[in-house]
Amino acid sequence: MFGIFKPYPSPLISGRGIDLDFAMLAGCLALLGLGLVMITSASSEVAAVQSGNPLYHMFRHLVYVVIGLVACGATMLVPIATWQRMGFMMLLGAFGLLVLVLVPGIGREVNGSMRWIGFSFFNVQPSEIAKVFVVIYLAGYLVRRQTEVRESWMGFFKPFIVLLPMAGLLLMEPDFGATVVMMGAAAAMLFLGGVGLFRFSLMVVLAVVAVFVLVQAQPYRMARLITFTDPWSDQFGSGYQLTQALIAFGRGEWLGVGLGNSVQKQFYLPEAHTDFVFSVLAEELGVVGSLVTIALFVFVTVRALYIGLWAEKAKQFFAAYMAFGLAFLWIGQFLINIGVNVGLLPTKGLTLPFLSYGGSSLVICCACVGLLLRIEWESRTHLGSEEHEFNESDFAEETSHGR
């Protein structure tokens, strides 16, 4: 098991010392720092009442940040070829976790959903891990079956033999948001993998029909869909969260009411430090702070897409597809969370990458950063071949950092 951490050259251990994409790292660290500040502010009132310590959630989140940074460093030490070889095992692991979370006594129910596996001091959310494992497996599939994916219907449909059962397990929790993000990232990867426009369009139509059926199947989903179009019609019922979030945006105006001065976090806005942390940010930092935060998200996601493009130009196609998939996971979660907060989408419990309180989401985001930094480094140093054995002689004539 520990063989994957052999002392291969890596962005942390190279002939030039620490050799990272510092622009990507700086953007992600800025989001982590902003998230810590906003969670400290948004959770202080709730933490003071529930635990007697207004900094309770801040300390826990800080522990998750440290674990996340360790996970980021660990993933940077592992060659991308190793992730490629482990793709099928990871897929099986994802299925195993999603089944375990549904087992009574193992899975933990919160607000009517079985989304967490509880341990003594922390909870693990299998859907966060499963989404990344699916991206890694699908990247390997697109490399192995590249011609089949581009030219035949069978190559197009085979991934759904895996994706649809996994989506079913997610819906049993239920976790509709994670299902949409995972399927959306998979669809984008298939499109970039060369699926023809007609087949891709058919997939989009089928996805829209599936979403419509799923919404109709559960009354609470239809209620959310109807309410978000006019939340004030049921201000103290199904529209409560959204109306409180909109009040937070209205109070923030251009420059905000000041850090720590939010009124909505004082038990008006539910889940203020998790799903609706962006609303508290908008109230305290205003339009300017919100736009700066969005700019940071745009920067790191576009940078992730460029990392995939650089890997593709270096003919490291598995790494490229994996980078694209990870970028689309972030983009999906970002768009859904922000859309929910501003009232463009129905209310859905989905964390905001890097900012929301939640150990699993934060640690997985940091691990994804490590993967992207590893992909960028391998594509730049041309050490991404699966057959390549790493040794220090590979760095005798390294090229300069040209990005």
Coordinates of C-alpha atoms in Angstrom, one line a residue:
M1 CA 0.0 0.0 0.0
F2 CA 2.7 2.5 1.0
G3 CA 4.6 1.7 -2.2
I4 CA 2.7 4.5 -4.0
F5 CA 4.7 7.0 -1.8
K6 CA 8.1 5.9 -3.1
P7 CA 10.5 8.9 -3.2
Y8 CA 10.0 9.6 -6.9
P9 CA 10.8 13.1 -8.1
S10 CA 7.8 15.3 -7.6
P11 CA 6.9 19.0 -7.4
L12 CA 8.1 18.9 -3.8
I13 CA 11.2 16.8 -4.4
S14 CA 13.1 17.8 -7.6
G15 CA 16.4 18.9 -8.9
R16 CA 15.2 22.5 -8.4
G17 CA 13.7 22.1 -5.0
I18 CA 10.0 23.0 -4.7
D19 CA 8.8 23.3 -8.3
L20 CA 5.1 24.2 -8.3
D21 CA 2.6 26.1 -10.3
F22 CA 2.6 28.9 -7.8
A23 CA -0.2 30.8 -9.5
M24 CA -2.6 27.9 -9.0
L25 CA -1.4 27.3 -5.5
A26 CA -1.8 31.0 -4.6
G27 CA -5.3 31.1 -5.9
C28 CA -6.4 28.0 -3.9
L29 CA -4.6 29.2 -0.7
A30 CA -6.4 32.6 -1.0
L31 CA -9.8 30.8 -1.2
L32 CA -8.8 28.6 1.8
G33 CA -7.9 31.6 3.8
L34 CA -11.0 33.5 2.8
G35 CA -13.1 30.4 3.7
L36 CA -11.5 30.2 7.2
V37 CA -12.3 33.8 7.8
M38 CA -15.9 33.6 6.6
I39 CA -16.6 30.3 8.5
T40 CA -15.2 32.0 11.7
S41 CA -17.6 34.8 11.2
A42 CA -20.7 32.9 9.9
S43 CA -20.6 30.2 12.6
S44 CA -19.8 32.3 15.7
E45 CA -23.3 32.8 16.9
V46 CA -24.4 29.2 16.3
A47 CA -21.2 27.8 17.9
A48 CA -21.6 30.0 20.9
V49 CA -25.1 28.7 21.6
Q50 CA -24.5 25.1 20.7
S51 CA -21.0 24.6 22.3
G52 CA -20.4 27.6 24.5
N53 CA -17.4 28.5 22.3
P54 CA -17.9 30.9 19.4
L55 CA -14.7 29.7 17.8
Y56 CA -15.7 26.0 17.9
H57 CA -16.3 25.6 14.2
M58 CA -13.3 27.7 13.3
F59 CA -11.0 25.4 15.2
R60 CA -12.5 22.3 13.6
H61 CA -12.3 23.9 10.2
L62 CA -8.6 24.8 10.8
V63 CA -7.9 21.1 11.6
Y64 CA -9.6 20.2 8.3
V65 CA -7.4 22.8 6.5
V66 CA -4.3 21.2 7.9
I67 CA -5.4 17.7 7.0
G68 CA -6.3 19.0 3.5
L69 CA -2.8 20.5 3.0
V70 CA -1.3 17.2 4.1
A71 CA -3.5 15.4 1.5
C72 CA -2.5 18.0 -1.1
G73 CA 1.2 17.2 -0.4
A74 CA 0.6 13.5 -0.4
T75 CA -1.1 13.5 -3.8
M76 CA 1.7 15.5 -5.3
L77 CA 4.2 12.7 -4.4
V78 CA 2.3 10.0 -6.4
P79 CA 3.0 9.7 -10.1
I80 CA -0.1 10.2 -12.3
A81 CA 0.6 6.8 -13.9
T82 CA -0.1 5.3 -10.5
W83 CA -3.5 6.9 -10.3
Q84 CA -4.2 5.6 -13.8
R85 CA -3.3 2.0 -12.8
M86 CA -5.5 2.3 -9.7
G87 CA -8.6 3.6 -11.6
F88 CA -10.6 0.4 -11.4
M89 CA -9.8 -0.2 -7.8
M90 CA -10.9 3.3 -7.0
L91 CA -14.2 2.8 -8.9
L92 CA -14.9 -0.3 -6.7
G93 CA -14.0 1.7 -3.7
A94 CA -16.5 4.4 -4.7
F95 CA -19.2 1.8 -5.0
G96 CA -18.3 0.3 -1.7
L97 CA -18.5 3.6 0.1
L98 CA -21.8 4.6 -1.4
V99 CA -23.3 1.2 -0.4
L100 CA -21.9 1.5 3.1
V101 CA -23.4 4.9 3.7
L102 CA -26.9 3.4 3.1
V103 CA -26.4 0.6 5.7
P104 CA -28.2 1.4 9.0
G105 CA -25.8 1.7 11.8
I106 CA -22.9 2.8 9.5
G107 CA -24.4 5.6 7.6
R108 CA -25.4 8.7 9.7
E109 CA -28.7 10.4 9.0
V110 CA -28.8 14.2 9.1
N111 CA -31.9 16.2 8.1
G112 CA -33.4 13.2 6.5
S113 CA -30.4 12.3 4.4
M114 CA -28.0 9.4 4.7
R115 CA -24.9 11.1 3.3
W116 CA -22.2 10.6 6.0
I117 CA -20.3 7.7 7.6
G118 CA -19.8 8.7 11.2
F119 CA -16.7 8.2 13.2
S120 CA -16.0 9.3 16.8
F121 CA -14.7 12.8 16.0
F122 CA -15.5 13.3 12.3
N123 CA -17.8 12.3 9.5
V124 CA -16.8 11.2 6.0
Q125 CA -19.1 12.1 3.0
P126 CA -18.6 9.2 0.5
S127 CA -20.1 11.2 -2.4
E128 CA -17.2 13.7 -2.3
I129 CA -14.7 10.8 -2.7
A130 CA -16.8 9.0 -5.2
K131 CA -17.0 12.0 -7.6
V132 CA -13.2 12.2 -7.8
F133 CA -12.8 8.4 -8.2
V134 CA -15.3 8.4 -11.0
V135 CA -13.3 11.2 -12.8
I136 CA -10.1 9.2 -12.4
Y137 CA -11.7 6.0 -13.7
L138 CA -13.4 7.8 -16.6
A139 CA -10.1 9.5 -17.6
G140 CA -8.6 6.0 -17.9
Y141 CA -11.5 4.7 -19.9
L142 CA -11.3 7.6 -22.4
V143 CA -7.6 6.8 -23.0
R144 CA -8.1 3.0 -23.3
R145 CA -11.2 3.3 -25.6
Q146 CA -10.4 6.5 -27.4
T147 CA -11.2 5.3 -30.9
E148 CA -14.3 3.4 -29.7
V149 CA -15.6 6.4 -27.8
R150 CA -15.2 8.7 -30.9
E151 CA -16.6 6.3 -33.5
S152 CA -19.2 3.9 -32.0
W153 CA -22.3 4.1 -30.0
M154 CA -21.1 1.3 -27.7
G155 CA -18.0 3.2 -26.7
F156 CA -20.3 6.1 -25.8
F157 CA -22.8 4.0 -23.8
K158 CA -20.4 1.8 -21.8
P159 CA -19.5 4.5 -19.2
F160 CA -23.2 4.8 -18.3
I161 CA -23.2 1.1 -17.3
V162 CA -21.0 2.4 -14.4
L163 CA -22.4 6.0 -14.0
L164 CA -26.1 5.2 -13.8
P165 CA -25.9 2.7 -10.9
M166 CA -23.6 5.1 -9.0
A167 CA -26.1 7.9 -9.7
G168 CA -28.8 5.6 -8.3
L169 CA -26.9 5.1 -5.1
L170 CA -26.5 8.9 -4.7
L171 CA -30.2 9.4 -5.2
M172 CA -30.9 6.8 -2.5
E173 CA -29.1 9.0 0.1
P174 CA -30.6 11.3 -1.4
D175 CA -28.0 13.6 -2.8
F176 CA -29.4 15.1 -6.0
G177 CA -26.8 17.9 -6.2
A178 CA -23.8 15.5 -6.1
T179 CA -25.6 13.4 -8.8
V180 CA -25.9 16.4 -11.1
V181 CA -22.3 17.5 -10.6
M182 CA -20.9 14.0 -11.2
M183 CA -23.0 13.4 -14.3
G184 CA -22.3 16.8 -15.6
A185 CA -18.5 16.4 -15.2
A186 CA -18.7 13.0 -16.9
A187 CA -20.7 14.4 -19.8
A188 CA -18.1 17.2 -20.3
M189 CA -15.3 14.6 -20.2
L190 CA -17.0 12.5 -22.8
F191 CA -17.5 15.5 -25.0
L192 CA -13.8 16.5 -24.7
G193 CA -12.9 12.8 -25.3
G194 CA -14.3 13.1 -28.8
V195 CA -18.0 12.1 -28.6
G196 CA -19.8 13.3 -31.7
L197 CA -22.1 16.3 -31.5
F198 CA -25.2 14.2 -32.3
R199 CA -24.6 11.7 -29.6
F200 CA -23.7 14.4 -27.1
S201 CA -26.9 16.3 -27.9
L202 CA -28.9 13.1 -27.4
M203 CA -27.2 12.6 -24.0
V204 CA -28.2 16.2 -23.1
V205 CA -31.8 15.6 -24.0
L206 CA -31.9 12.3 -22.1
A207 CA -30.3 14.1 -19.1
V208 CA -33.0 16.8 -19.2
V209 CA -35.7 14.2 -19.4
A210 CA -34.2 12.3 -16.5
V211 CA -34.0 15.4 -14.3
F212 CA -37.7 16.2 -15.1
V213 CA -38.7 12.7 -14.1
L214 CA -36.6 12.8 -10.9
V215 CA -38.2 16.1 -9.9
Q216 CA -41.7 14.8 -10.5
A217 CA -40.9 11.6 -8.6
Q218 CA -40.4 13.4 -5.2
P219 CA -43.0 16.0 -4.0
Y220 CA -40.3 18.0 -2.0
R221 CA -38.2 18.4 -5.2
M222 CA -41.2 19.8 -7.0
A223 CA -42.0 22.1 -4.1
R224 CA -38.4 23.5 -4.2
L225 CA -38.7 24.0 -8.0
I226 CA -41.9 25.9 -7.7
T227 CA -40.9 27.9 -4.6
F228 CA -37.6 29.3 -5.8
T229 CA -39.3 31.2 -8.6
D230 CA -41.3 33.1 -6.0
P231 CA -39.9 32.4 -2.5
W232 CA -41.9 35.3 -1.0
S233 CA -45.1 33.5 -1.7
D234 CA -44.2 31.1 1.1
Q235 CA -41.7 33.3 3.0
F236 CA -41.9 31.3 6.3
G237 CA -42.2 27.9 4.8
S238 CA -40.5 26.3 1.8
G239 CA -39.1 29.7 0.7
Y240 CA -37.6 30.6 4.1
Q241 CA -33.9 29.8 3.3
L242 CA -33.9 31.7 0.0
T243 CA -35.7 34.8 1.3
Q244 CA -33.2 35.0 4.2
A245 CA -30.3 34.6 1.7
L246 CA -31.7 37.4 -0.5
I247 CA -32.1 39.7 2.5
A248 CA -28.4 39.1 3.2
F249 CA -27.5 40.1 -0.3
G250 CA -29.7 43.2 0.0
R251 CA -28.2 44.3 3.3
G252 CA -24.6 43.9 1.9
E253 CA -25.0 46.5 -0.8
W254 CA -21.7 47.6 -2.4
L255 CA -19.2 47.3 0.4
G256 CA -21.0 45.2 3.0
V257 CA -21.9 45.8 6.6
G258 CA -18.4 44.8 7.8
L259 CA -16.7 41.6 8.7
G260 CA -18.4 39.9 11.6
N261 CA -21.4 42.3 11.5
S262 CA -23.9 40.0 9.6
V263 CA -27.4 39.9 11.1
Q264 CA -28.6 37.0 9.0
K265 CA -26.1 34.6 10.6
Q266 CA -27.8 35.1 13.9
F267 CA -30.3 32.2 13.5
Y268 CA -32.1 33.8 10.6
L269 CA -30.3 32.0 7.8
P270 CA -30.1 28.2 8.3
E271 CA -26.8 26.5 7.4
A272 CA -25.1 29.9 7.3
H273 CA -21.6 28.4 7.5
T274 CA -22.2 25.5 5.1
D275 CA -24.5 25.8 2.1
F276 CA -25.2 29.6 2.5
V277 CA -21.8 30.9 3.5
F278 CA -21.7 32.9 0.3
S279 CA -24.8 34.8 1.4
V280 CA -23.0 35.8 4.6
L281 CA -20.0 36.8 2.7
A282 CA -22.1 39.0 0.4
E283 CA -23.7 40.6 3.5
E284 CA -20.5 41.4 5.2
L285 CA -18.2 42.2 2.2
G286 CA -20.8 43.5 -0.2
V287 CA -20.8 43.3 -4.0
V288 CA -17.1 44.1 -4.2
G289 CA -16.2 41.2 -1.9
S290 CA -18.5 38.8 -3.7
L291 CA -17.1 39.7 -7.1
V292 CA -13.5 39.3 -5.9
T293 CA -14.5 35.8 -4.5
I294 CA -16.1 34.9 -7.8
A295 CA -13.0 36.1 -9.6
L296 CA -10.8 33.8 -7.5
F297 CA -13.0 30.9 -8.4
V298 CA -12.9 31.7 -12.0
F299 CA -9.1 32.0 -11.9
V300 CA -8.5 28.6 -10.3
T301 CA -11.1 26.8 -12.5
V302 CA -9.7 28.3 -15.7
R303 CA -6.2 27.5 -14.5
A304 CA -7.3 23.9 -14.0
L305 CA -8.6 23.8 -17.5
Y306 CA -5.4 25.2 -18.8
I307 CA -3.4 22.6 -16.9
G308 CA -5.5 19.9 -18.7
L309 CA -4.7 21.7 -22.0
W310 CA -1.0 21.7 -21.3
A311 CA -1.1 18.0 -20.5
E312 CA -3.0 17.3 -23.7
K313 CA -0.3 19.2 -25.7
A314 CA 2.3 17.1 -24.0
K315 CA 0.4 14.0 -25.2
Q316 CA -0.4 13.0 -21.6
F317 CA -4.1 12.3 -22.3
F318 CA -5.0 10.6 -19.1
A319 CA -3.7 13.5 -17.1
A320 CA -5.5 15.9 -19.4
Y321 CA -8.9 14.2 -19.0
M322 CA -8.4 14.0 -15.3
A323 CA -7.6 17.7 -15.0
F324 CA -10.6 18.6 -17.1
G325 CA -12.9 16.4 -15.0
L326 CA -11.6 17.9 -11.7
A327 CA -12.1 21.4 -13.1
F328 CA -15.7 20.6 -14.1
L329 CA -16.4 19.2 -10.6
W330 CA -15.4 22.5 -9.2
I331 CA -17.3 24.5 -11.8
G332 CA -20.5 22.4 -11.2
Q333 CA -20.4 22.9 -7.5
F334 CA -19.6 26.6 -7.8
L335 CA -22.4 27.3 -10.2
I336 CA -25.0 25.3 -8.3
N337 CA -24.0 26.8 -4.9
I338 CA -23.9 30.4 -6.1
G339 CA -27.0 29.9 -8.2
V340 CA -28.9 28.6 -5.1
N341 CA -27.6 31.5 -2.9
V342 CA -28.8 34.2 -5.4
G343 CA -32.1 32.5 -6.2
L344 CA -31.3 31.3 -9.8
L345 CA -31.6 27.7 -8.9
P346 CA -33.8 25.6 -6.5
T347 CA -32.5 25.3 -3.0
K348 CA -30.0 22.4 -2.8
G349 CA -27.5 21.3 -0.2
L350 CA -24.2 21.5 -2.0
T351 CA -21.0 22.9 -0.5
L352 CA -19.0 25.7 -2.0
P353 CA -15.5 24.4 -2.8
F354 CA -12.8 25.7 -0.4
L355 CA -15.2 28.1 1.4
S356 CA -18.0 26.0 3.0
Y357 CA -17.6 24.3 6.4
G358 CA -17.2 20.5 5.9
G359 CA -14.3 18.2 6.4
S360 CA -14.8 15.8 3.5
S361 CA -15.4 18.5 0.9
L362 CA -12.4 20.6 2.0
V363 CA -9.9 17.7 2.2
I364 CA -11.0 16.4 -1.2
C365 CA -10.7 19.8 -2.7
C366 CA -7.1 20.1 -1.4
A367 CA -6.3 16.6 -2.7
C368 CA -7.6 17.7 -6.1
V369 CA -5.3 20.7 -6.0
G370 CA -2.4 18.3 -5.4
L371 CA -3.4 16.2 -8.4
L372 CA -3.6 19.3 -10.6
L373 CA -0.2 20.6 -9.4
R374 CA 1.3 17.1 -10.1
I375 CA -0.3 17.1 -13.6
E376 CA 1.1 20.5 -14.4
W377 CA 4.6 19.5 -13.2
E378 CA 4.6 16.3 -15.2
S379 CA 3.4 17.9 -18.4
R380 CA 6.0 20.7 -18.0
T381 CA 8.9 18.3 -17.3
H382 CA 7.7 15.6 -19.7
L383 CA 7.7 12.9 -17.1
G384 CA 4.1 11.7 -17.5
S385 CA 4.6 8.5 -19.4
E386 CA 3.2 5.4 -17.8
E387 CA 6.2 3.4 -18.7
H388 CA 8.7 6.0 -17.4
E389 CA 10.7 5.0 -14.3
F390 CA 11.5 8.1 -12.3
N391 CA 15.0 8.8 -11.1
E392 CA 17.1 11.9 -10.5
S393 CA 18.9 11.7 -13.8
D394 CA 15.6 12.8 -15.4
F395 CA 16.3 16.3 -14.1
A396 CA 19.7 16.7 -15.7
E397 CA 18.4 19.1 -18.4
E398 CA 15.1 20.4 -17.0
T399 CA 13.4 23.1 -19.0
S400 CA 12.5 26.4 -17.3
H401 CA 9.1 27.2 -16.0
G402 CA 7.4 28.7 -19.0
R403 CA 4.0 29.4 -17.7

